[in-house]
Coordinates of C-alpha atoms and ligand atoms in Angstrom, one line a residue:
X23 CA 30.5 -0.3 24.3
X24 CA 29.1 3.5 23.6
X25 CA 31.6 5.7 22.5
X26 CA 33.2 8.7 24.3
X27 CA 34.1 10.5 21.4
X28 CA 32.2 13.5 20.9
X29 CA 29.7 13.5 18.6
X30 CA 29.1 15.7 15.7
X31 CA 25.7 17.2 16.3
X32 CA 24.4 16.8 12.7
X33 CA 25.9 13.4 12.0
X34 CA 25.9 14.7 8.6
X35 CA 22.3 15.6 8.3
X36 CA 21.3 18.6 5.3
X37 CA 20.7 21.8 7.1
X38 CA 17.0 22.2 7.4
X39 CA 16.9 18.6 9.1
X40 CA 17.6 20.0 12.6
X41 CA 14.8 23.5 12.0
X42 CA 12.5 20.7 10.4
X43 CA 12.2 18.5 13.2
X44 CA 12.5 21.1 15.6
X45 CA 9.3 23.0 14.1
X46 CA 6.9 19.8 14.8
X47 CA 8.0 18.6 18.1
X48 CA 7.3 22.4 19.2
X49 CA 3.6 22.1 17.8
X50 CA 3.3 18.6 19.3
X51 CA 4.5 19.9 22.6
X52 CA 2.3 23.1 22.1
X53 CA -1.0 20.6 22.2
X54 CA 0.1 19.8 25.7
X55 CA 1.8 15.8 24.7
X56 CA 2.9 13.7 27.1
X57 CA 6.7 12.2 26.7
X58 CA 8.1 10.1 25.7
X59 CA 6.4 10.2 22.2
X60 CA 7.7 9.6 18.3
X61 CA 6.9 12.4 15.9
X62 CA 6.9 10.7 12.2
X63 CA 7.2 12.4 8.9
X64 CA 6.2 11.5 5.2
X65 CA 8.4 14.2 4.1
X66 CA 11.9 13.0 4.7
X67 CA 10.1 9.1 2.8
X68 CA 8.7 11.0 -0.2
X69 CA 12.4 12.3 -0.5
X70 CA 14.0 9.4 -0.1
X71 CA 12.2 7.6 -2.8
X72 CA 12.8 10.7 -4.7
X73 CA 16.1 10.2 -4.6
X74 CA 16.2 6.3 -5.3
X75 CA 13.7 6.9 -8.3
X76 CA 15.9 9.6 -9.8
X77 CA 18.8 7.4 -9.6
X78 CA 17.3 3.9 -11.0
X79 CA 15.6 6.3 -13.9
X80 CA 18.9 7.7 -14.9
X81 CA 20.4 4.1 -15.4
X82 CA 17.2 3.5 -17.6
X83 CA 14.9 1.6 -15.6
X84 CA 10.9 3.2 -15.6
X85 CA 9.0 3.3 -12.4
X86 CA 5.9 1.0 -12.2
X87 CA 3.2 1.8 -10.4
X88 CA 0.0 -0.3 -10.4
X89 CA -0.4 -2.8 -12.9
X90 CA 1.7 -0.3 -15.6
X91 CA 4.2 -2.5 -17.1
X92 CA 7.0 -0.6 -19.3
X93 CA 9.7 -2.4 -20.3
X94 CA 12.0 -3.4 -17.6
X95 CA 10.7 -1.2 -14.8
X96 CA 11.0 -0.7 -10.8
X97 CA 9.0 -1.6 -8.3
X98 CA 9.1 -0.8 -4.3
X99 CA 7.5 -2.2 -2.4
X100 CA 7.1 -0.9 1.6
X101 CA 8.6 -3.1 4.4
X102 CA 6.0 -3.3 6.7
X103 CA 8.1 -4.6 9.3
X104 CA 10.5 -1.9 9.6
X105 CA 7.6 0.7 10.2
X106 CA 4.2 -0.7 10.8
X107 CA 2.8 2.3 11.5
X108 CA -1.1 2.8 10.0
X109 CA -0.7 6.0 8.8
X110 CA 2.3 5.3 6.7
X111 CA 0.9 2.6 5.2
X112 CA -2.4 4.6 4.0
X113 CA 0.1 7.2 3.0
X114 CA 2.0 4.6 1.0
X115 CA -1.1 3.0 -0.7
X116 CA -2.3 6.6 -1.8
X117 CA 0.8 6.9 -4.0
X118 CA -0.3 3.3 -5.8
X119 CA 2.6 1.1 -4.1
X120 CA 2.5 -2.4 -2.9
X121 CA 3.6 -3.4 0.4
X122 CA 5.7 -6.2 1.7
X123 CA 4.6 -8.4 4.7
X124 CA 5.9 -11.5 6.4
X125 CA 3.4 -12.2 9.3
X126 CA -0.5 -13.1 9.3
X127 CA -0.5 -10.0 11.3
X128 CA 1.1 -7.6 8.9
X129 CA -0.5 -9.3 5.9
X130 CA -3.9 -8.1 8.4
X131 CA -3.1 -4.9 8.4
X132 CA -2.7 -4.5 4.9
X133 CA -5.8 -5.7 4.1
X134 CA -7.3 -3.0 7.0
X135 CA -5.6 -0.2 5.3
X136 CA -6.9 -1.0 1.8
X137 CA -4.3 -2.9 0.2
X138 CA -5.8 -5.0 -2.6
X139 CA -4.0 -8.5 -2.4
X140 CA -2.5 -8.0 -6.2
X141 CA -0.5 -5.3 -4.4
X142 CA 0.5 -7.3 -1.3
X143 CA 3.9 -9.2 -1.5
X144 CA 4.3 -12.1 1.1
X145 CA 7.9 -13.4 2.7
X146 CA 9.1 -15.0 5.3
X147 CA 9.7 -18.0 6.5
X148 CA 7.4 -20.5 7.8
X149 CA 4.1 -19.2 6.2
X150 CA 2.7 -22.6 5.1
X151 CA 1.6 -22.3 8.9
X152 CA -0.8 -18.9 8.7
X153 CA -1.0 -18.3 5.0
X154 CA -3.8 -21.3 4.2
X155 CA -6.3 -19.3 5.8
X156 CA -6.1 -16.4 3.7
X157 CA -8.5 -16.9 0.0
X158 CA -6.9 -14.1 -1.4
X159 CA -6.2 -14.5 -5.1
X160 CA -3.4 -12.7 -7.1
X161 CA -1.3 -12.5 -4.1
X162 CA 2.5 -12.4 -4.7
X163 CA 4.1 -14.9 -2.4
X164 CA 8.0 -15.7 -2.2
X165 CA 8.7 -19.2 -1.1
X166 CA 11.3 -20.2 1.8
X167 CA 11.4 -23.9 1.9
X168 CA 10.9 -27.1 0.4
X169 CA 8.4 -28.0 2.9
X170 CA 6.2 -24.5 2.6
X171 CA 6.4 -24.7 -1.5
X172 CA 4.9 -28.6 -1.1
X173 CA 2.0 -27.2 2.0
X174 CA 1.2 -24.0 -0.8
X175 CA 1.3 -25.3 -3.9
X176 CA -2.2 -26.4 -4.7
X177 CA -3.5 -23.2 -2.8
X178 CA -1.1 -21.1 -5.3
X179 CA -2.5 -22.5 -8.4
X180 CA -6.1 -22.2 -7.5
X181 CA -5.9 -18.4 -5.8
X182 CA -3.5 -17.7 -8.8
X183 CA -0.9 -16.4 -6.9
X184 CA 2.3 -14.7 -8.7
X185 CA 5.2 -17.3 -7.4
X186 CA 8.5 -16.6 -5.9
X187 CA 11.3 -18.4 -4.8
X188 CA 13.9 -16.7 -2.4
X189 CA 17.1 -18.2 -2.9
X190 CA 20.1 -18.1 0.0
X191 CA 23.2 -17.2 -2.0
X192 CA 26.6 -17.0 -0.8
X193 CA 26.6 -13.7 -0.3
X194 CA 24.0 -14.3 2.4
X195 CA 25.1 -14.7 6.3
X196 CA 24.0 -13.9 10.1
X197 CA 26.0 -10.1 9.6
X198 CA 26.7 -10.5 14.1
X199 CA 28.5 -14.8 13.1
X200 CA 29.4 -14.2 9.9
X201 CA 31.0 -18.0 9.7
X202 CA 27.4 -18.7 10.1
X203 CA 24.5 -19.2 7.0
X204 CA 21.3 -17.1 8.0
X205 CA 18.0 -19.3 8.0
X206 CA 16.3 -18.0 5.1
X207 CA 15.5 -19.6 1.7
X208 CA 16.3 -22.5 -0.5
X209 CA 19.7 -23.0 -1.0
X210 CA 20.8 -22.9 -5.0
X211 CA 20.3 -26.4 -5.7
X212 CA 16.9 -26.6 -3.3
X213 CA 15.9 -23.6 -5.6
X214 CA 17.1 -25.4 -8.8
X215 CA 14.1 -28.2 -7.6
X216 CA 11.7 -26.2 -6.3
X217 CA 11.5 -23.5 -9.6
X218 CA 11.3 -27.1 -11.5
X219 CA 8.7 -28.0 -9.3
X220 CA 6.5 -25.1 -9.9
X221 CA 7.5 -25.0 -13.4
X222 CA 6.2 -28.5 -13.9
X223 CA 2.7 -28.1 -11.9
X224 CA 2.2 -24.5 -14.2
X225 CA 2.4 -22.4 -11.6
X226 CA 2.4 -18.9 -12.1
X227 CA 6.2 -18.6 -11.4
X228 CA 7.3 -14.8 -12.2
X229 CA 10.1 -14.4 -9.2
X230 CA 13.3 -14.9 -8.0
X231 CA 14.3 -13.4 -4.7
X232 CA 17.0 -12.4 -2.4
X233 CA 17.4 -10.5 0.9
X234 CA 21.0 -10.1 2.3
X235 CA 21.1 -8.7 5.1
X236 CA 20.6 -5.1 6.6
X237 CA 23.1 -2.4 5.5
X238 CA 24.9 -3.8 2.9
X239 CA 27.8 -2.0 2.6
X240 CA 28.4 -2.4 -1.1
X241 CA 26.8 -2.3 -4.2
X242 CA 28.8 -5.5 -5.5
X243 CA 28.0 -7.6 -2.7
X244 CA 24.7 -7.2 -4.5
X245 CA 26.3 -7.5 -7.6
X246 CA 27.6 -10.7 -6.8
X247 CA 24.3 -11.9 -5.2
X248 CA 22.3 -11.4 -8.5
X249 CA 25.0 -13.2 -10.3
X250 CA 24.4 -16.2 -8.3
X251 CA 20.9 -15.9 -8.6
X252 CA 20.9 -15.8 -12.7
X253 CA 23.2 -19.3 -12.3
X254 CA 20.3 -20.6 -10.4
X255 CA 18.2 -19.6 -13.1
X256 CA 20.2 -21.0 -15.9
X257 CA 20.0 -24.4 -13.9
X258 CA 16.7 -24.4 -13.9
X259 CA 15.7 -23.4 -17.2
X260 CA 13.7 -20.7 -15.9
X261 CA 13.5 -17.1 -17.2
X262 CA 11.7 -14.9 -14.3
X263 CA 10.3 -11.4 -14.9
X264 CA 11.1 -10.3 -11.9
X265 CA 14.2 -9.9 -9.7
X266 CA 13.5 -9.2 -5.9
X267 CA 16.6 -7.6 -4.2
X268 CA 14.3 -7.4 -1.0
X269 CA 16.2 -4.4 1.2
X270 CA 19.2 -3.5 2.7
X271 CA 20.7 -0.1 1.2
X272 CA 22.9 1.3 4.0
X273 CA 21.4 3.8 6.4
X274 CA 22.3 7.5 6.0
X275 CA 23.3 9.6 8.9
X276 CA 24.0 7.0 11.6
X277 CA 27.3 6.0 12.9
X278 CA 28.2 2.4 13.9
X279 CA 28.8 2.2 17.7
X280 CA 32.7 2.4 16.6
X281 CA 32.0 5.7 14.9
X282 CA 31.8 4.8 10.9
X283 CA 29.2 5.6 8.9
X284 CA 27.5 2.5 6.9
X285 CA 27.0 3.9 3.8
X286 CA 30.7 5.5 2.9
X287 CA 31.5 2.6 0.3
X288 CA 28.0 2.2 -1.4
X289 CA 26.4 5.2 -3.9
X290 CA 23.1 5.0 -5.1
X291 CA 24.1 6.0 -8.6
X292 CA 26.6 2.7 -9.0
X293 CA 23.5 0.5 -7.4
X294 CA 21.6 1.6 -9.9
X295 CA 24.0 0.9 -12.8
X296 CA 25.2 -2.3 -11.2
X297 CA 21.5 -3.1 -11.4
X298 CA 20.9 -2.3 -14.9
X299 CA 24.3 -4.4 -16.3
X300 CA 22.8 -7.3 -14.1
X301 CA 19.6 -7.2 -15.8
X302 CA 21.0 -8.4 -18.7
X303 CA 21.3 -11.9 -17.2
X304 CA 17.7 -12.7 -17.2
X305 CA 16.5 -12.0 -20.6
X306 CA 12.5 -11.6 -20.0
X307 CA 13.1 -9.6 -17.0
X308 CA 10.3 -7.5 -16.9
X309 CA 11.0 -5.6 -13.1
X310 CA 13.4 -5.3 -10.2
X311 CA 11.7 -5.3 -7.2
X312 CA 12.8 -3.5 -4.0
X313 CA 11.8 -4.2 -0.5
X314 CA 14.3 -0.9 1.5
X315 CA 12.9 -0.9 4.7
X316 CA 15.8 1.5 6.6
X317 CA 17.1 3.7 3.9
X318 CA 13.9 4.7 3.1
X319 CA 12.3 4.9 6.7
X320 CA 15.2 5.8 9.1
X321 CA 15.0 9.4 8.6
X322 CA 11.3 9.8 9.0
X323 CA 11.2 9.8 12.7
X324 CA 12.1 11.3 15.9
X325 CA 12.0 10.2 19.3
X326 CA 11.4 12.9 22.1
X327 CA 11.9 12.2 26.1
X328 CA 11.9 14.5 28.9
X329 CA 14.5 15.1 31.1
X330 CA 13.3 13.5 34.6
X331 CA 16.5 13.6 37.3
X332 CA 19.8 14.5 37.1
X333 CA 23.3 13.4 38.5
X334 CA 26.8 14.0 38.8
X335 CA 28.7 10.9 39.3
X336 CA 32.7 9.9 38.9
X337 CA 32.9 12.6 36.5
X338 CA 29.9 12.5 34.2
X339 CA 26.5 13.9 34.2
X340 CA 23.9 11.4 34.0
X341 CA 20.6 12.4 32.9
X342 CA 17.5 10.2 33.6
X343 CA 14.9 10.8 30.8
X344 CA 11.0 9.3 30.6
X345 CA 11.8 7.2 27.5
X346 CA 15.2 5.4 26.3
X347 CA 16.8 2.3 24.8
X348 CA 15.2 -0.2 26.4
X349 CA 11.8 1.2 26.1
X350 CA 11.9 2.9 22.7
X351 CA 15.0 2.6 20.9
X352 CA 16.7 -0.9 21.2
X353 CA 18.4 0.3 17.9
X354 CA 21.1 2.6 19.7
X355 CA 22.4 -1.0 20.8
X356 CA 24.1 -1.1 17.5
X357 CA 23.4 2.5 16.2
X358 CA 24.8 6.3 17.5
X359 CA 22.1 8.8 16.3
X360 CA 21.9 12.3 16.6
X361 CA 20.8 13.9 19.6
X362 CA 19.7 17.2 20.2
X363 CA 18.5 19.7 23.3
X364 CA 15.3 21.0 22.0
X365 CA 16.1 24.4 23.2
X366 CA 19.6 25.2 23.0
X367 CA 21.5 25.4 25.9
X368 CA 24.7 27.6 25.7
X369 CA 27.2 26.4 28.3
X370 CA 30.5 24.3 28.7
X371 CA 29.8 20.4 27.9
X372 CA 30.4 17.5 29.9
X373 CA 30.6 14.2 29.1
X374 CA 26.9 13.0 29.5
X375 CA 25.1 9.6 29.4
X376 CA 21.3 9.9 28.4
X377 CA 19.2 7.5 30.6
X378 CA 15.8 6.1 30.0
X379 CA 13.6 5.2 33.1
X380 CA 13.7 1.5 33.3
X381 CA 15.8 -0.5 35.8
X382 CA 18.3 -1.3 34.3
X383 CA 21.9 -0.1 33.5
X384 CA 21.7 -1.0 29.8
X385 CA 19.7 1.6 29.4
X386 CA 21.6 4.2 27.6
X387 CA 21.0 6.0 24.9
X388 CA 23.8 8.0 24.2
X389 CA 27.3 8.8 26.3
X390 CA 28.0 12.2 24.6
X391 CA 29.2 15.7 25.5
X392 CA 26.6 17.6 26.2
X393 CA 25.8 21.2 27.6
X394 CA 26.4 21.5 31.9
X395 CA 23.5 23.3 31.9
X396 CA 20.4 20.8 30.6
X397 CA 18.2 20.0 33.3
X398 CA 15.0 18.3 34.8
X399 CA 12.2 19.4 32.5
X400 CA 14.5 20.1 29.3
X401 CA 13.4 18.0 25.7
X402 CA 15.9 15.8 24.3
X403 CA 15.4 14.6 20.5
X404 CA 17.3 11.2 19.1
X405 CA 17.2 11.9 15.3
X406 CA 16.7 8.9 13.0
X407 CA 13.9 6.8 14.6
X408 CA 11.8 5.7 11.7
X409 CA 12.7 2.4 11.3
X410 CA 12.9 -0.5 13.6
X411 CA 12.1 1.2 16.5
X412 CA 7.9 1.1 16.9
X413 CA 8.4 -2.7 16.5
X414 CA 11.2 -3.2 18.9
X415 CA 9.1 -0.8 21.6
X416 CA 9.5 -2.4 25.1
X417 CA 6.6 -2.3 27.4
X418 CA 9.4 -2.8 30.4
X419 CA 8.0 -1.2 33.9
X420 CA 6.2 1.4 31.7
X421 CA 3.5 1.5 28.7
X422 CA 4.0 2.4 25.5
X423 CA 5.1 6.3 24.1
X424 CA 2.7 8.1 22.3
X425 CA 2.6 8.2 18.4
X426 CA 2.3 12.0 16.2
X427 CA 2.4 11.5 12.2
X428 CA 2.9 14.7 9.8
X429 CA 2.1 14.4 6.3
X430 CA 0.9 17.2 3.2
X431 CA -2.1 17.3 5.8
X432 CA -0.3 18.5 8.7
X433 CA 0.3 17.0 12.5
X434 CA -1.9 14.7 14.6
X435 CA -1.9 12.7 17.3
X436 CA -2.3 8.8 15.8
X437 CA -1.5 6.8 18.9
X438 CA -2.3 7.3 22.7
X439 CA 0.7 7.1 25.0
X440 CA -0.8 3.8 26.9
X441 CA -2.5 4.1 29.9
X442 CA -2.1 1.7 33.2
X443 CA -6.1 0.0 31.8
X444 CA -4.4 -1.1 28.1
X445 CA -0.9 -2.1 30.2
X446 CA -2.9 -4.5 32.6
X447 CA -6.0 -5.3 30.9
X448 CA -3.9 -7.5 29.1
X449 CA -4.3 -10.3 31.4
X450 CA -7.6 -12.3 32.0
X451 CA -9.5 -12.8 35.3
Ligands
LIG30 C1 12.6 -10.0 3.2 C2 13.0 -8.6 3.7 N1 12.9 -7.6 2.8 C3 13.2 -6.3 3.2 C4 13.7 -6.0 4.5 C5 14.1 -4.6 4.8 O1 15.4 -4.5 5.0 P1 16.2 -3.1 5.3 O2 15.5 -2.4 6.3 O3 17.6 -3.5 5.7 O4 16.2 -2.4 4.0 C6 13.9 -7.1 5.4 C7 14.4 -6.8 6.7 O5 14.6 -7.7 7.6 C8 13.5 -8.4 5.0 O6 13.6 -9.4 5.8

């Protein structure tokens, strides 16, 4: 259900968000762009690591960048699949990071965009059925089964890969049926076997690995997670030097469909010190790796439609945009976001529902007051879309939006709205 309740225009966001935004889509629209389009930043990333570096460094942990190994250090590592956007990930490689993949695909595009596989981090499940084609040595690969770690084995000890195993704790569960186990991983006494295994055929074994879930809401659900994984550990005799904690730090700025915010209960500065007590369980930890795909993406991203048709129905307004939920933002499913006029409309509001084009009722992308007087031509702007929403594009009755990216370099167009050739060429003779 979408909520009635009005919403808060900022949803909490600093000041100079709204301007900042505000600023760009003007130039984009200035260069005569078609709508529906997504305006990325790597402004609002470059803070957000900012922030999650500041925090990890005062609990004691040093960054590491490239092959620079401090003590016990930290390590991100991007999540391609939340953003898979090429600019970002040349942007990201220019800073010296390493980037996550999961697919033969993503682990394509990383090559493509420079990455050198030392820096390339493999999950996932099921990879025993693309990896094998891929000589790429020094790779770091997590394993997810019994039957992947027996198909990659051999292939790991002659490409050298650095080895991981990602374990399915407790703490682990489908977040929609939470009576029900996700499908990831080995279970603890699976892992027990397979880190023997690897120990045994002298692999290079290095990881241990976990990914919850998205939005976690606390830090000791993590806490209790890494606990776990150190029992695992014990079991097996095996001391890794790194401890994965894939994503999953709570979005900022978004409300629940029901109106909460995910991150009230979970502050980066008690993550941070949760993670540097829970060190101490693995005694030749060298790094913690992190895999934050939303908290560090969300915010980079707009999404901007154009009014199209509007009407007046059993007492609310009911605009019809050129972009929407179904075609661009599948996330406001689960998510409320901010959404703006461009140009600010001063005049009573009405209870309004936000419409994208596509045939089909579900298609909503807010229900929010929203000024009388917005009409047929007028901008709208849903805050927030930089993750999970370029991969979750529909191409349903119309083609895809167009793409701008902003960086220290300034604003370009990156991706063509698609045009009726791309949408039916598709399909052979
Ligand atoms: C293995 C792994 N790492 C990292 C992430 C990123 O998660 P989030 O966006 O919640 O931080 C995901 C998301 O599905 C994942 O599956």
């Amino acid at each position: 259900m979408l909520s009635n309740k009005p919403a808060k225009l900022d949803f909490g966001h600093p000041p100079e968000t709204i301007p900042f935004w505000k600023r760009l889509v003007h130039e984009a629209l200035s260069l005569s762009t078609p709508t529906p389009f997504y305006l990325f930043s790597a402004l609002p990333v470059a803070e957000r690591m900012a922030e999650l570096d500041a925090a990890l460094t005062n609990a004691g942990f040093q960054p590491a960048i490239g092959n620079r190994q401090p003590k016990i250090s930290f390590r991100h590592w991007l999540s391609c699949k939340t953003q898979p956007v090429a600019p970002l990930l040349r942007w990201w490689r220019e800073q010296g990071r390493g980037i996550e993949v999961v697919s033969e695909f993503e682990l394509r595009a990383a090559r493509a965009e420079g990455y050198a596989p030392e820096n390339i981090l493999v999950n996932g499940p099921a990879k025993h059925h693309w990896l094998p084609q891929f000589e790429l040595h020094a790779l770091a690969v997590n394993f997810d089964s019994p039957a992947e770690l027996a198909r990659l084995l051999p292939q790991a000890k002659k490409l050298n890969w650095r080895c991981g195993v990602r374990i399915n704790t407790s703490e682990e569960f489908d977040p929609e049926n939470p009576q029900f186990p996700t499908q990831f991983g080995f279970m603890p006494d699976e892992a027990v076997t397979a880190l023997k295994k690897l120990l045994r055929a002298k692999a290079r074994i290095e990881t241990v690995h976990f990914h919850l879930r998205t939005n976690v809401s606390s830090v000791r659900v993590f806490e209790r997670a890494i606990g776990e994984v150190a029992e695992v550990c014990r079991a097996a005799k095996f001391s890794p030097w790194h401890l994965d904690i894939g994503g999953g730090v709570p979005v900022r700025n978004v409300l629940t469909r029901g109106g909460k915010v995910y991150d009230g209960e979970f502050g980066l500065r008690s993550f941070a010190q949760m993670l540097r007590q829970s060190a101490k369980l693995f005694p030749s930890l060298r790094e913690i790796w992190l895999e934050n795909g939303r908290f560090i993406s969300t915010g980079s991203g707009v999404l901007v439609v154009k009014i199209l048709d509007v009407k007046a129905r059993r007492g609310v307004r009911q605009l019809i945009c050129d972009g929407g939920r179904t075609l661009n933002a599948l996330m406001s499913v689960w998510e409320q976001h901010a959404l703006l006029p461009l140009t600010e409309r001063r005049s009573e509001e009405m209870l309004t529902i936000v419409h994208g084009p596509t045939c089909m009722a579900f298609d909503q992308l807010a229900r929010i007051p929203l000024p009388r007087s917005l009409k047929a031509g007028d901008h709208l702007v849903w805050l927030d879309a930089g993750a999970y929403h370029i991969p979750w594009e529909t191409r349903f009755s119309h083609g895809h939006a167009a793409v701008w990216w902003h960086d220290e370099r300034g604003l370009r167009l990156v991706r063509e709205r698609q045009g009726f050739r791309d949408f039916w060429g598709q399909w052979l003779p």
